[in-house]
mmCIF file of C-alpha atoms in Angstrom:
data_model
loop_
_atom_site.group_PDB
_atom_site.id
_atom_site.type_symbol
_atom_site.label_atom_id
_atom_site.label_comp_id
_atom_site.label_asym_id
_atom_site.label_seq_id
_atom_site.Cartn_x
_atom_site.Cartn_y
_atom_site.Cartn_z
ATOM 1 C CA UNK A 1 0.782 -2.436 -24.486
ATOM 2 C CA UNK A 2 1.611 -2.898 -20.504
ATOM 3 C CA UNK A 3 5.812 -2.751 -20.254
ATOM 4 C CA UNK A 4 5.717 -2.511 -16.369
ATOM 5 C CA UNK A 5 3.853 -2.989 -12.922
ATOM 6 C CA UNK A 6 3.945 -1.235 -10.339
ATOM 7 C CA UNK A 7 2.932 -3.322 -7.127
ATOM 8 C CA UNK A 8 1.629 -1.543 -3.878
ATOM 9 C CA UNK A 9 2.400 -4.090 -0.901
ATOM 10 C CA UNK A 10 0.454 -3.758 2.353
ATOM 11 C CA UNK A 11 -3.006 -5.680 1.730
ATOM 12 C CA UNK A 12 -1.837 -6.696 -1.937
ATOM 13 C CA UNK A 13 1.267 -8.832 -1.013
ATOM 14 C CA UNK A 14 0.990 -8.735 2.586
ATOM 15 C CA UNK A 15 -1.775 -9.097 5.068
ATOM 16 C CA UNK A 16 -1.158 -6.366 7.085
ATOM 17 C CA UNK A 17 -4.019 -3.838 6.683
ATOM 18 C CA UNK A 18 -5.387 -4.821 10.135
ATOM 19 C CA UNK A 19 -1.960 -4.884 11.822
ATOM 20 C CA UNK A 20 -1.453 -1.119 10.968
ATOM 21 C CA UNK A 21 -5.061 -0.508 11.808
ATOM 22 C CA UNK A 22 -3.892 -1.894 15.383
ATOM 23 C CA UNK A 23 -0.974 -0.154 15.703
ATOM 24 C CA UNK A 24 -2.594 3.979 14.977
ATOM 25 C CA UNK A 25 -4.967 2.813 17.387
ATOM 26 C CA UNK A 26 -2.570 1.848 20.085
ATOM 27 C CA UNK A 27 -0.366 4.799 19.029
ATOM 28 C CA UNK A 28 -3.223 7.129 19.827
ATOM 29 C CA UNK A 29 -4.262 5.346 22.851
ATOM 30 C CA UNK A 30 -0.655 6.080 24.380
ATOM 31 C CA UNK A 31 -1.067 9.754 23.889
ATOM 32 C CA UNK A 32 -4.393 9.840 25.490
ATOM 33 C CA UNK A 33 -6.876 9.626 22.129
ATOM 34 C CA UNK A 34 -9.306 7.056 21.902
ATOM 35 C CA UNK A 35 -9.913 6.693 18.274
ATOM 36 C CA UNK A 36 -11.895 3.870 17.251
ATOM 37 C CA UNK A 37 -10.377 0.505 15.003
ATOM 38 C CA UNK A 38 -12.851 1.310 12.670
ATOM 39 C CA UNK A 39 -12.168 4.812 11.893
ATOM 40 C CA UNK A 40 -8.723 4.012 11.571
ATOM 41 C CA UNK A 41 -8.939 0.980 9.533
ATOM 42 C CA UNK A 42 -11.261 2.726 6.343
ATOM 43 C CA UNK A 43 -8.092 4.946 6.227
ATOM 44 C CA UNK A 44 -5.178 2.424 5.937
ATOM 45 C CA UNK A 45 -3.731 2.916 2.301
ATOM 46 C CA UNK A 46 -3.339 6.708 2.108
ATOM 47 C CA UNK A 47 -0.011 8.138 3.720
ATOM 48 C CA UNK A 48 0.339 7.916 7.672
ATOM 49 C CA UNK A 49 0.506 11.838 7.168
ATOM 50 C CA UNK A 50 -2.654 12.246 5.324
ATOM 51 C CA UNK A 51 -4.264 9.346 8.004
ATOM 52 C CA UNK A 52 -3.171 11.508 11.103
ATOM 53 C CA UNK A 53 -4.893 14.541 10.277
ATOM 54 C CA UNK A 54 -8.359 12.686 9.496
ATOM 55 C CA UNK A 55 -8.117 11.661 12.604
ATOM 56 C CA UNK A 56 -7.153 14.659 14.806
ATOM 57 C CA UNK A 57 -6.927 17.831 12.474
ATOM 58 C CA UNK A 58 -4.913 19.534 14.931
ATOM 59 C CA UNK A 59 -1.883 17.410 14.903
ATOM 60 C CA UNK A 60 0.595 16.725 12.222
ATOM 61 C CA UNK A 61 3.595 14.270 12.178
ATOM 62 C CA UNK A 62 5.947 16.975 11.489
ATOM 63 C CA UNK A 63 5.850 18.016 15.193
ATOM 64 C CA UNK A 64 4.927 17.731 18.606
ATOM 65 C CA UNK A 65 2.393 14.624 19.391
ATOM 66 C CA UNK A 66 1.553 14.333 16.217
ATOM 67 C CA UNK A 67 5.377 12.909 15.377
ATOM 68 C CA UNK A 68 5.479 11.112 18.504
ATOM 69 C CA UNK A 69 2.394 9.189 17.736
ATOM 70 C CA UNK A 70 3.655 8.347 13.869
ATOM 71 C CA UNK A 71 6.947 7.300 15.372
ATOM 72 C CA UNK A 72 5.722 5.226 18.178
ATOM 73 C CA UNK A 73 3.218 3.837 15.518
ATOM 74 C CA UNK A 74 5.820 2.566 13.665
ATOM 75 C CA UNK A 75 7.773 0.959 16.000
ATOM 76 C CA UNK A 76 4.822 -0.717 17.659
ATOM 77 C CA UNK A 77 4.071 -2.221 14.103
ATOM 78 C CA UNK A 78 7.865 -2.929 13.581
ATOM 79 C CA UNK A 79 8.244 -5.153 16.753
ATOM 80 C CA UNK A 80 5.024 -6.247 17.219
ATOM 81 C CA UNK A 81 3.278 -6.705 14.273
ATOM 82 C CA UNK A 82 5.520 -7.086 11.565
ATOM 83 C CA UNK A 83 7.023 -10.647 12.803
ATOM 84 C CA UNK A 84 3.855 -11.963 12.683
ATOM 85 C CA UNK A 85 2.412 -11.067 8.698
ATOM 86 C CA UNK A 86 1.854 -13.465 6.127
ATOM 87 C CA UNK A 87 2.146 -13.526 2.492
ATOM 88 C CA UNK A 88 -1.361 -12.619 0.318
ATOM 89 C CA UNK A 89 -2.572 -15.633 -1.372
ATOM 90 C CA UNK A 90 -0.635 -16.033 -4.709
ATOM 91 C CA UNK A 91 1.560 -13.391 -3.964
ATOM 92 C CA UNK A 92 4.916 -14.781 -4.808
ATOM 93 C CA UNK A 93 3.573 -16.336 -7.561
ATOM 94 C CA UNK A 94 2.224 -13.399 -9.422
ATOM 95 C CA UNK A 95 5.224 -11.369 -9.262
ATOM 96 C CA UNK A 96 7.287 -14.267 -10.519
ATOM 97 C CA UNK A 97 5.214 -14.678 -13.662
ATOM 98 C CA UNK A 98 5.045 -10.657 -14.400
ATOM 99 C CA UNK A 99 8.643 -10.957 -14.350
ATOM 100 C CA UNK A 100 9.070 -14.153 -16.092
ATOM 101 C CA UNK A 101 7.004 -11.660 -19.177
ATOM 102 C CA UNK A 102 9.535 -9.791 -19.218
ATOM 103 C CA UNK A 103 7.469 -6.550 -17.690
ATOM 104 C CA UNK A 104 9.722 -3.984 -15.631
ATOM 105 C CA UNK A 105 8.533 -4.077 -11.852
ATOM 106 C CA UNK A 106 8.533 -1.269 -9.098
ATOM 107 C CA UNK A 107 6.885 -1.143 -5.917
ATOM 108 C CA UNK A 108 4.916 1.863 -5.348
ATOM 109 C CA UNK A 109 4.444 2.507 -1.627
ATOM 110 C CA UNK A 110 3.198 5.515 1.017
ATOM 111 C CA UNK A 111 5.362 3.003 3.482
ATOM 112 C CA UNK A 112 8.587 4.036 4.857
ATOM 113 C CA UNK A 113 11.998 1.959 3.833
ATOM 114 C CA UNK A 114 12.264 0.273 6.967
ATOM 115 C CA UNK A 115 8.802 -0.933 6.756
ATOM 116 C CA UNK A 116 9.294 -1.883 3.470
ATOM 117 C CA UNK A 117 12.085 -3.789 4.121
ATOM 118 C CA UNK A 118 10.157 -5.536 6.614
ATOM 119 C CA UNK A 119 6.550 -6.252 4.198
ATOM 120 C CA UNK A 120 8.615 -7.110 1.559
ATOM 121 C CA UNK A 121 10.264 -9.911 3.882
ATOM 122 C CA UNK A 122 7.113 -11.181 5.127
ATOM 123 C CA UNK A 123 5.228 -11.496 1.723
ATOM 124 C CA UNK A 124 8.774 -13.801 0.143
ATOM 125 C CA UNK A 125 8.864 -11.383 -2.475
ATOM 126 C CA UNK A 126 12.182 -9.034 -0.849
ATOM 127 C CA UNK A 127 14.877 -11.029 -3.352
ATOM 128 C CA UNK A 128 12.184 -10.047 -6.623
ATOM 129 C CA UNK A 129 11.385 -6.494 -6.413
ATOM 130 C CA UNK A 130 14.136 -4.904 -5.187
ATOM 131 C CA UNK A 131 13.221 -1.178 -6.629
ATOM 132 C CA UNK A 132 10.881 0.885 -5.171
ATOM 133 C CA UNK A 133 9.195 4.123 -4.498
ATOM 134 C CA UNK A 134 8.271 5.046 -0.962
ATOM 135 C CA UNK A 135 6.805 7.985 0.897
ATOM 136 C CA UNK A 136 10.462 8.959 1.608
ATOM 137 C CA UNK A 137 10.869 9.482 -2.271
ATOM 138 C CA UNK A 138 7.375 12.022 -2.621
ATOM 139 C CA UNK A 139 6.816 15.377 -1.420
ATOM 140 C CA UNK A 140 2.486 13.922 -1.092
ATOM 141 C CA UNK A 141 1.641 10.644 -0.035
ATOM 142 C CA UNK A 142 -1.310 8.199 -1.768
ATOM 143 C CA UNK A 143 -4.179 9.239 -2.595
ATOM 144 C CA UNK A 144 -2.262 12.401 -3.927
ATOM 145 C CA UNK A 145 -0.126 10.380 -7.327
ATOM 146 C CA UNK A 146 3.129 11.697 -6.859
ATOM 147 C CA UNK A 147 4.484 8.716 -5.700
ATOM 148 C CA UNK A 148 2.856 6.998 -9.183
ATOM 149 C CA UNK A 149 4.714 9.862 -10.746
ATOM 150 C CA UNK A 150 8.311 9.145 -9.473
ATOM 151 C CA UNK A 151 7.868 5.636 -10.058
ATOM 152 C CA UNK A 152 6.752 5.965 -13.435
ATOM 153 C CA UNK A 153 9.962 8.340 -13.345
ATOM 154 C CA UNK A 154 12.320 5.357 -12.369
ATOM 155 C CA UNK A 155 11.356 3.104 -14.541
ATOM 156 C CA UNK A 156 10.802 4.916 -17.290
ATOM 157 C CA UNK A 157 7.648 3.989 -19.131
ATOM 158 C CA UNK A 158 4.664 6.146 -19.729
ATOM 159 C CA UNK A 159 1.603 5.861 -17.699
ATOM 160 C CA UNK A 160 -0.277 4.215 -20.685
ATOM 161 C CA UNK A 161 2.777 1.379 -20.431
ATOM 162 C CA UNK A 162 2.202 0.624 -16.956
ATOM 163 C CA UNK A 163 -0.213 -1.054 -14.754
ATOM 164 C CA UNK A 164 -0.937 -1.065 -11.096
ATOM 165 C CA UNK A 165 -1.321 -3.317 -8.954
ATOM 166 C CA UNK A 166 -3.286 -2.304 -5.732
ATOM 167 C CA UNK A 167 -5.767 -2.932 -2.877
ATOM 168 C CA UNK A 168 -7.746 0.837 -1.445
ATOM 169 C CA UNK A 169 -9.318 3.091 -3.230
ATOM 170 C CA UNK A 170 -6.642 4.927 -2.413
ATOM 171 C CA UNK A 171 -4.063 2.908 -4.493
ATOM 172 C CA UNK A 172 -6.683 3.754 -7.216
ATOM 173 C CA UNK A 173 -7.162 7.463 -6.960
ATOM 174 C CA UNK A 174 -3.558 7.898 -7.085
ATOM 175 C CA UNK A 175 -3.652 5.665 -9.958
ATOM 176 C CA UNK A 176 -6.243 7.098 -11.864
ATOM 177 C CA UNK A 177 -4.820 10.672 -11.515
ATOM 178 C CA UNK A 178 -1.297 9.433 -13.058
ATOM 179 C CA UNK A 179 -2.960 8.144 -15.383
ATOM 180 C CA UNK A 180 -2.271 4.407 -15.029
ATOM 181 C CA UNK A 181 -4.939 1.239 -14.886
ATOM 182 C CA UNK A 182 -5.439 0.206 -11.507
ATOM 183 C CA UNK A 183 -6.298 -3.487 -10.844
ATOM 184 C CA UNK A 184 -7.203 -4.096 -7.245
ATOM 185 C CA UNK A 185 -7.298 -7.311 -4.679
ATOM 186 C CA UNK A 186 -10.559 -7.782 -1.993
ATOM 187 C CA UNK A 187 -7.214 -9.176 -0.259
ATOM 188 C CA UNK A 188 -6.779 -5.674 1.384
ATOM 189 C CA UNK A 189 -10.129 -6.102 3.212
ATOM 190 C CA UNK A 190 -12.267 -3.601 1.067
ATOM 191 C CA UNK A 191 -15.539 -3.969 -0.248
ATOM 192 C CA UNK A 192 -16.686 -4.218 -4.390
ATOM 193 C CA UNK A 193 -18.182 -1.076 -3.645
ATOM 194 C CA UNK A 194 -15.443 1.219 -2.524
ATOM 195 C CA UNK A 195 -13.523 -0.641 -5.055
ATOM 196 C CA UNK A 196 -15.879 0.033 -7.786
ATOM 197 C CA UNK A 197 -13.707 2.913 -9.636
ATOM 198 C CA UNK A 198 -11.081 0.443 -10.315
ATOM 199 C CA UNK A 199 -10.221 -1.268 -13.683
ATOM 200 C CA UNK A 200 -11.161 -4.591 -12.465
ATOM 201 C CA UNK A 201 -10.777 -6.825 -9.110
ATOM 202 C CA UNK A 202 -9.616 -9.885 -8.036
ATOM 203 C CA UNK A 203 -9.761 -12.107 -4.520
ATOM 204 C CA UNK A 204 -5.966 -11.782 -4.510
ATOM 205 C CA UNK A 205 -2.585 -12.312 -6.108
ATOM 206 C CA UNK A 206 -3.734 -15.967 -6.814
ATOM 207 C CA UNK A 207 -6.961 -14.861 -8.513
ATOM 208 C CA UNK A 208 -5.450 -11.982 -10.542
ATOM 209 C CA UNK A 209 -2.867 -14.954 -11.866
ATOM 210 C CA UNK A 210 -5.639 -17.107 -12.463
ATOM 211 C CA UNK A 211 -7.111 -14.516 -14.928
ATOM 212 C CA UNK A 212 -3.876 -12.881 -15.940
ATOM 213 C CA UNK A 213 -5.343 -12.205 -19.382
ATOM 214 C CA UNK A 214 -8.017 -10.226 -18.451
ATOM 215 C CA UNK A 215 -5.324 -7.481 -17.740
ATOM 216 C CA UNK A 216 -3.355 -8.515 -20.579
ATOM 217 C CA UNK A 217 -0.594 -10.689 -18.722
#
């Protein structure tokens, strides 16, 4: 029987998968790669680390331009971007009714803190989950499950317990290999099809809520 969630953020709670799309390729741009939106954007949901070396295999964001671009990255979505993100559909509302069942809730994020802080602001939902699991807590970022692993860790329910809630395939492969049910949102910007490996998906937050007892909420 499900005990606990654990909610990824960007695209699921937030409508911000385009906005970091925006801000690699801008990032890039500024340190003289043209990468196209598009290659960027069908990798937005595994860790910026993971998303750097896809792109340019001989940079990392450990060192040299490869740091440079993450941080710059980061603060281009921080003051640009980030002011202007809206909730998901439903998002509020879904987390306030899987905590009104009593279920334990953790985000489970490849974001850092302070953008965390920030997504959590802009989907309304920073005064209702206030524990989470970032990229800063896991030695390998999504698709790799640690950061499942240390979340399942902190709240202390077994992966058969817990549920996910997610967006990417990403969010599901990291899932999957935890061992924990992966319900994902088109709200991320991803179609059926890349989707397909998922336990079941929704239009959003609102939609999920709408058939909460599909997924036995």
């Amino acid at each position: 029987m499900i005990q606990g969630i654990l909610f990824d953020v960007d695209g699921t709670l937030v409508d911000s998968n385009d906005q970091h799309a925006h801000s690699w390729v801008e990032a890039f741009a500024a340190h003289g790669y043209d990468v196209p939106y598009e290659d960027v954007r069908r990798l937005i949901g595994m860790g910026g680390d993971k998303l750097i070396q896809s792109l340019q295999p001989g940079l990392n964001d450990e060192e040299g331009v490869g740091k440079e671009i993450k941080e710059l990255r980061s603060k281009t979505f921080l003051e640009k971007y980030a002011p202007t993100l809206k909730p998901t559909n439903g998002a509020r509302d879904l987390v306030l009714a899987v905590q009104g069942l009593g279920l334990q809730t953790m985000v489970a994020s490849s974001a850092k803190q302070d953008e965390l802080d920030a997504l959590l602001t802009a989907a309304n939902v920073q005064d209702l989950l206030t524990e989470a699991t970032t990229s800063d807590d896991a030695e390998n970022s999504k698709p790799d499950p640690d950061i499942i692993h240390v979340a399942l860790n902190k709240i202390g329910l077994k992966p058969s317990e817990v549920g996910m809630i997610g967006d990417t395939p990403y969010d599901i492969e990291a899932a999957t290999k935890a061992g924990v049910a992966c319900v994902v949102l088109r709200s991320g910007g991803w179609s059926d099809r890349d989707l397909s490996d998922a336990f079941a998906i929704y239009n959003d937050p609102a939609d999920l809520l709408a058939h909460r007892d599909d997924f036995g909420l």
